[in-house]
Amino acid sequence: MNYFAIVWLFCAVLMLETHAASAQSTSNQGPAAQDAINTLRAQRGRAAIHVNKALTDLAAAHAKDMAKNDFFSHKGSNGSLPHQRAKRAGYRYCTFAENISKGNTSVSNALERWMASGPHRKNLLNARVTEFGLVRSGDVYVLVLGQPGC
């Protein structure tokens, strides 16, 4: 193999790794979405909820798992379910729920889709929920909602 072929191969691998890393990056959408979420809740007589770091971390971990392992499901790549992941992370809850959405162009798009889906809307408007974490990874959004305690 000549020098130029080796350099080309190295650059190609580096570009693929850079693309994969950027595709798997996650961003905390909670602070930006909090007003929109609370407006939806208030319009239906529900109390405001706030961003929680533990729930944001849970949402981020699941979003990263889905991106890294190329799947879309509430079930993690290790077979874990949302409530199991919460317990493993030490989040003690009375109420807990997870919404996921794929193919979104914005956080408002994800919220619209959840509001149009009965089970997802029920989670988002749950009167017992007091806190949440919302993360975006590519076109996937993960929303984790909870009420601590019990």
Coordinates of N, CA and C in Angstrom, one line a residue:
M1 N 0.9 -1.2 0.0 CA 0.0 0.0 0.0 C 0.9 1.2 0.0
N2 N 0.6 2.2 -0.9 CA 1.5 3.4 -1.0 C 1.1 4.4 0.1
Y3 N 1.9 5.4 0.2 CA 1.7 6.4 1.2 C 0.4 7.2 1.1
F4 N 0.0 7.5 -0.2 CA -1.2 8.3 -0.4 C -2.4 7.4 -0.1
A5 N -2.4 6.1 -0.3 CA -3.5 5.3 0.0 C -3.7 5.2 1.5
I6 N -2.6 5.1 2.3 CA -2.6 5.1 3.7 C -3.2 6.4 4.3
V7 N -2.7 7.5 3.8 CA -3.3 8.8 4.2 C -4.7 8.9 3.9
W8 N -5.2 8.5 2.7 CA -6.6 8.6 2.3 C -7.4 7.7 3.3
L9 N -6.9 6.5 3.5 CA -7.7 5.6 4.4 C -7.8 6.2 5.8
F10 N -6.7 6.7 6.3 CA -6.7 7.4 7.6 C -7.8 8.5 7.7
C11 N -7.8 9.4 6.7 CA -8.7 10.5 6.6 C -10.1 10.0 6.5
A12 N -10.4 9.0 5.7 CA -11.7 8.4 5.6 C -12.2 7.9 6.9
V13 N -11.4 7.2 7.7 CA -11.8 6.6 9.0 C -12.0 7.8 10.0
L14 N -11.2 8.8 9.9 CA -11.4 9.9 10.8 C -12.7 10.6 10.5
M15 N -13.0 10.8 9.3 CA -14.3 11.5 8.9 C -15.5 10.7 9.3
L16 N -15.4 9.3 9.2 CA -16.5 8.5 9.6 C -16.7 8.6 11.1
E17 N -15.6 8.6 11.9 CA -15.7 8.6 13.4 C -16.2 10.0 13.8
T18 N -15.8 11.1 13.1 CA -16.3 12.4 13.4 C -17.8 12.5 13.2
H19 N -18.2 11.9 12.0 CA -19.7 12.0 11.7 C -20.5 11.1 12.7
A20 N -20.0 10.0 13.1 CA -20.7 9.1 14.0 C -20.8 9.8 15.4
A21 N -19.7 10.5 15.8 CA -19.7 11.2 17.1 C -20.7 12.3 17.1
S22 N -20.8 13.1 16.0 CA -21.7 14.2 15.9 C -23.1 13.7 15.8
A23 N -23.4 12.6 15.2 CA -24.7 12.1 15.1 C -25.2 11.6 16.4
Q24 N -24.3 11.2 17.3 CA -24.7 10.7 18.6 C -24.7 11.7 19.7
S25 N -24.3 13.0 19.4 CA -24.3 14.0 20.4 C -25.8 14.3 20.9
T26 N -25.9 14.6 22.1 CA -27.2 14.9 22.7 C -27.2 16.3 23.2
S27 N -28.4 16.9 23.3 CA -28.5 18.2 23.8 C -29.7 18.3 24.7
N28 N -29.5 19.0 25.8 CA -30.6 19.2 26.8 C -31.6 20.2 26.3
Q29 N -32.8 19.7 26.0 CA -33.9 20.6 25.5 C -34.8 21.1 26.6
G30 N -34.7 20.6 27.8 CA -35.6 20.9 28.9 C -35.8 22.4 29.1
P31 N -34.7 23.2 29.4 CA -34.9 24.6 29.7 C -35.6 25.3 28.6
A32 N -35.3 25.0 27.3 CA -35.9 25.7 26.2 C -37.4 25.3 26.0
A33 N -37.7 24.1 26.4 CA -39.1 23.5 26.2 C -40.0 23.7 27.4
Q34 N -39.4 24.1 28.6 CA -40.2 24.2 29.8 C -41.5 25.0 29.7
D35 N -41.3 26.2 29.1 CA -42.5 27.1 28.9 C -43.6 26.5 28.0
A36 N -43.1 25.9 26.9 CA -44.1 25.2 26.0 C -44.8 24.1 26.7
I37 N -44.1 23.3 27.4 CA -44.7 22.1 28.1 C -45.7 22.7 29.2
N38 N -45.3 23.7 29.9 CA -46.2 24.2 31.0 C -47.4 24.9 30.4
T39 N -47.2 25.5 29.2 CA -48.4 26.1 28.5 C -49.4 25.0 28.1
L40 N -48.9 23.9 27.6 CA -49.8 22.8 27.2 C -50.5 22.2 28.5
R41 N -49.8 22.1 29.6 CA -50.3 21.6 30.8 C -51.4 22.6 31.4
A42 N -51.0 23.9 31.4 CA -51.9 24.9 32.0 C -53.2 25.0 31.2
Q43 N -53.2 24.8 29.9 CA -54.4 24.9 29.0 C -55.3 23.7 29.4
R44 N -54.8 22.7 30.0 CA -55.7 21.6 30.4 C -55.8 21.4 31.9
G45 N -55.5 22.5 32.7 CA -55.7 22.6 34.1 C -54.6 21.8 34.9
R46 N -53.5 21.6 34.3 CA -52.4 20.9 35.1 C -51.4 21.9 35.6
A47 N -50.7 21.5 36.7 CA -49.7 22.4 37.3 C -48.4 22.4 36.5
A48 N -47.7 23.4 36.6 CA -46.4 23.5 36.0 C -45.4 22.5 36.5
I49 N -44.5 22.1 35.6 CA -43.4 21.1 36.0 C -42.1 21.8 35.7
H50 N -41.0 21.2 36.3 CA -39.7 21.8 36.1 C -38.7 20.8 35.7
V51 N -37.6 21.3 35.1 CA -36.5 20.5 34.6 C -35.8 19.9 35.9
N52 N -35.4 18.6 35.7 CA -34.7 17.9 36.8 C -33.4 17.3 36.2
K53 N -32.3 17.5 36.8 CA -31.0 16.9 36.3 C -31.0 15.4 36.2
A54 N -31.5 14.7 37.2 CA -31.5 13.3 37.2 C -32.3 12.7 36.0
L55 N -33.5 13.3 35.8 CA -34.3 12.9 34.7 C -33.7 13.3 33.3
T56 N -33.0 14.4 33.3 CA -32.3 14.8 32.1 C -31.2 13.8 31.8
D57 N -30.5 13.4 32.8 CA -29.4 12.4 32.6 C -30.0 11.0 32.2
L58 N -31.2 10.6 32.7 CA -31.8 9.4 32.3 C -32.2 9.5 30.8
A59 N -32.8 10.6 30.4 CA -33.2 10.8 29.0 C -32.0 10.8 28.1
A60 N -30.9 11.4 28.5 CA -29.7 11.5 27.7 C -29.1 10.1 27.6
A61 N -29.1 9.3 28.6 CA -28.5 7.9 28.5 C -29.3 7.1 27.6
H62 N -30.6 7.2 27.6 CA -31.4 6.4 26.7 C -31.2 6.9 25.2
A63 N -31.2 8.2 25.0 CA -31.0 8.7 23.7 C -29.7 8.3 23.1
K64 N -28.6 8.3 23.9 CA -27.3 7.9 23.5 C -27.3 6.4 23.2
D65 N -28.0 5.6 24.0 CA -28.0 4.1 23.7 C -28.7 3.9 22.4
M66 N -29.8 4.6 22.1 CA -30.5 4.4 20.9 C -29.6 4.8 19.7
A67 N -28.9 5.9 19.8 CA -28.1 6.4 18.7 C -26.9 5.5 18.5
K68 N -26.2 5.1 19.6 CA -25.1 4.2 19.5 C -25.4 2.8 18.9
N69 N -26.5 2.3 19.3 CA -26.9 0.9 18.9 C -28.0 0.9 17.8
D70 N -28.3 2.1 17.2 CA -29.1 2.2 16.0 C -30.5 1.5 16.2
F71 N -31.3 1.9 17.2 CA -32.6 1.4 17.4 C -33.5 2.5 17.9
F72 N -34.8 2.2 18.0 CA -35.8 3.1 18.5 C -36.8 2.4 19.3
S73 N -36.7 2.5 20.6 CA -37.6 1.7 21.4 C -37.6 2.2 22.9
H74 N -38.6 2.0 23.6 CA -38.6 2.2 25.1 C -37.7 1.2 25.8
K75 N -37.5 0.1 25.2 CA -36.6 -1.0 25.7 C -35.2 -0.7 25.3
G76 N -34.3 -0.6 26.3 CA -32.9 -0.3 26.1 C -32.2 -1.5 25.4
S77 N -31.0 -1.2 24.9 CA -30.3 -2.3 24.2 C -29.9 -3.4 25.1
N78 N -29.9 -3.2 26.4 CA -29.7 -4.3 27.4 C -31.0 -4.9 27.8
G79 N -32.1 -4.6 27.2 CA -33.4 -5.1 27.6 C -34.1 -4.4 28.7
S80 N -33.5 -3.3 29.2 CA -34.1 -2.5 30.4 C -35.3 -1.7 29.9
L81 N -36.2 -1.6 30.8 CA -37.4 -0.7 30.6 C -37.2 0.6 31.3
P82 N -38.0 1.6 31.0 CA -37.8 3.0 31.5 C -37.7 2.9 33.1
H83 N -38.7 2.3 33.7 CA -38.7 2.3 35.2 C -37.6 1.6 35.8
Q84 N -37.0 0.6 35.1 CA -35.9 -0.1 35.6 C -34.6 0.8 35.5
R85 N -34.5 1.5 34.4 CA -33.4 2.4 34.3 C -33.4 3.5 35.4
A86 N -34.6 4.0 35.7 CA -34.8 5.0 36.7 C -34.3 4.5 38.1
K87 N -34.8 3.3 38.4 CA -34.4 2.7 39.7 C -32.9 2.4 39.8
R88 N -32.3 1.9 38.7 CA -30.9 1.7 38.7 C -30.1 3.0 38.8
A89 N -30.6 4.1 38.3 CA -29.9 5.4 38.5 C -30.2 6.0 39.8
G90 N -31.0 5.4 40.7 CA -31.3 5.9 42.0 C -32.4 6.9 42.1
Y91 N -33.2 7.0 41.0 CA -34.3 7.9 41.0 C -35.5 7.2 41.6
R92 N -35.9 7.6 42.9 CA -37.0 7.1 43.6 C -38.2 7.9 43.2
Y93 N -39.3 7.2 42.7 CA -40.4 7.9 42.2 C -41.8 7.3 42.7
C94 N -42.8 8.2 42.7 CA -44.2 7.8 42.8 C -44.8 7.6 41.5
T95 N -44.4 8.4 40.5 CA -44.9 8.4 39.2 C -43.7 8.6 38.2
F96 N -43.8 7.8 37.1 CA -42.7 7.8 36.2 C -43.2 7.5 34.8
A97 N -42.7 8.2 33.8 CA -43.2 7.9 32.4 C -42.1 8.3 31.4
E98 N -42.1 7.8 30.2 CA -41.1 8.1 29.2 C -41.8 8.2 27.9
N99 N -41.6 9.3 27.2 CA -42.0 9.5 25.8 C -40.8 9.6 24.9
I100 N -40.9 8.9 23.7 CA -39.8 9.0 22.7 C -40.5 9.3 21.4
S101 N -39.7 10.1 20.6 CA -40.3 10.4 19.3 C -39.1 10.5 18.3
K102 N -39.3 10.1 17.1 CA -38.3 10.1 16.1 C -38.8 10.8 14.8
G103 N -37.9 11.4 14.1 CA -38.2 12.1 12.8 C -38.7 13.5 13.1
N104 N -38.2 14.1 14.1 CA -38.6 15.5 14.5 C -37.7 16.5 13.9
T105 N -38.3 17.7 13.6 CA -37.5 18.8 13.1 C -37.2 19.8 14.2
S106 N -38.0 19.7 15.3 CA -37.8 20.7 16.4 C -38.5 20.1 17.6
V107 N -38.2 20.7 18.8 CA -38.8 20.3 20.0 C -40.4 20.5 19.9
S108 N -40.8 21.6 19.3 CA -42.2 21.8 19.1 C -42.9 20.8 18.3
N109 N -42.2 20.3 17.3 CA -42.7 19.1 16.5 C -42.8 17.9 17.3
A110 N -41.9 17.6 18.2 CA -42.0 16.4 19.1 C -43.1 16.6 20.0
L111 N -43.3 17.8 20.6 CA -44.5 18.0 21.5 C -45.8 17.9 20.8
E112 N -45.9 18.4 19.5 CA -47.1 18.2 18.8 C -47.4 16.7 18.5
R113 N -46.4 15.9 18.2 CA -46.6 14.5 18.0 C -47.1 13.8 19.3
W114 N -46.5 14.2 20.4 CA -46.9 13.5 21.6 C -48.3 13.9 22.0
M115 N -48.7 15.2 21.8 CA -50.0 15.6 22.1 C -51.1 14.9 21.2
A116 N -50.6 14.5 20.0 CA -51.6 13.8 19.0 C -51.7 12.3 19.3
S117 N -50.9 11.8 20.3 CA -50.9 10.4 20.6 C -51.5 10.2 22.0
G118 N -52.6 9.5 22.1 CA -53.2 9.3 23.4 C -52.3 8.9 24.6
P119 N -51.5 7.9 24.5 CA -50.7 7.5 25.6 C -49.6 8.5 25.9
H120 N -49.0 9.1 24.9 CA -48.0 10.1 25.1 C -48.6 11.4 25.7
R121 N -49.7 11.8 25.2 CA -50.4 13.0 25.8 C -50.7 12.7 27.3
K122 N -51.2 11.5 27.6 CA -51.5 11.2 29.0 C -50.3 11.3 29.9
N123 N -49.1 10.9 29.4 CA -47.9 11.0 30.2 C -47.5 12.5 30.4
L124 N -47.6 13.3 29.3 CA -47.2 14.7 29.3 C -48.1 15.5 30.2
L125 N -49.4 15.1 30.3 CA -50.4 15.9 31.1 C -50.7 15.2 32.4
N126 N -50.0 14.2 32.8 CA -50.2 13.5 34.0 C -50.2 14.5 35.2
A127 N -51.3 14.6 36.0 CA -51.4 15.6 37.0 C -50.4 15.3 38.2
R128 N -49.9 14.1 38.3 CA -49.0 13.8 39.4 C -47.6 14.1 39.1
V129 N -47.2 14.3 37.8 CA -45.9 14.6 37.4 C -45.5 16.0 37.9
T130 N -44.3 16.1 38.4 CA -43.8 17.4 38.9 C -42.5 17.8 38.3
E131 N -41.8 16.9 37.6 CA -40.5 17.3 37.0 C -40.2 16.4 35.7
F132 N -39.3 16.9 34.9 CA -39.0 16.2 33.7 C -37.6 16.4 33.2
G133 N -37.1 15.6 32.3 CA -35.9 15.8 31.5 C -36.2 15.6 30.1
L134 N -35.7 16.4 29.2 CA -35.9 16.3 27.7 C -34.6 16.5 27.0
V135 N -34.3 15.5 26.2 CA -33.0 15.5 25.5 C -33.3 15.2 24.0
R136 N -32.5 15.8 23.2 CA -32.5 15.5 21.7 C -31.2 14.9 21.3
S137 N -31.3 13.9 20.4 CA -30.2 13.3 19.8 C -30.5 13.1 18.4
G138 N -30.0 13.9 17.5 CA -30.3 13.9 16.1 C -31.8 14.2 15.9
D139 N -32.6 13.4 15.3 CA -34.0 13.6 15.2 C -34.9 12.9 16.2
V140 N -34.2 12.4 17.3 CA -34.9 11.6 18.3 C -35.0 12.5 19.6
Y141 N -36.1 12.5 20.2 CA -36.4 13.2 21.4 C -36.8 12.2 22.5
V142 N -36.2 12.3 23.7 CA -36.6 11.5 24.8 C -37.0 12.4 25.9
L143 N -38.2 12.2 26.4 CA -38.8 12.9 27.5 C -39.1 12.0 28.6
V144 N -38.5 12.3 29.8 CA -38.7 11.5 31.0 C -39.4 12.4 32.0
L145 N -40.5 11.9 32.5 CA -41.3 12.6 33.5 C -41.4 11.9 34.8
G146 N -41.5 12.6 35.9 CA -41.6 11.9 37.2 C -42.1 12.7 38.3
Q147 N -42.4 12.0 39.4 CA -42.8 12.6 40.6 C -41.9 11.9 41.7
P148 N -40.9 12.6 42.3 CA -40.0 11.9 43.2 C -40.7 11.5 44.5
G149 N -40.1 10.6 45.2 CA -40.6 10.2 46.5 C -41.2 8.8 46.6
C150 N -42.0 8.7 47.5 CA -42.7 7.4 47.8 C -41.6 6.4 48.2

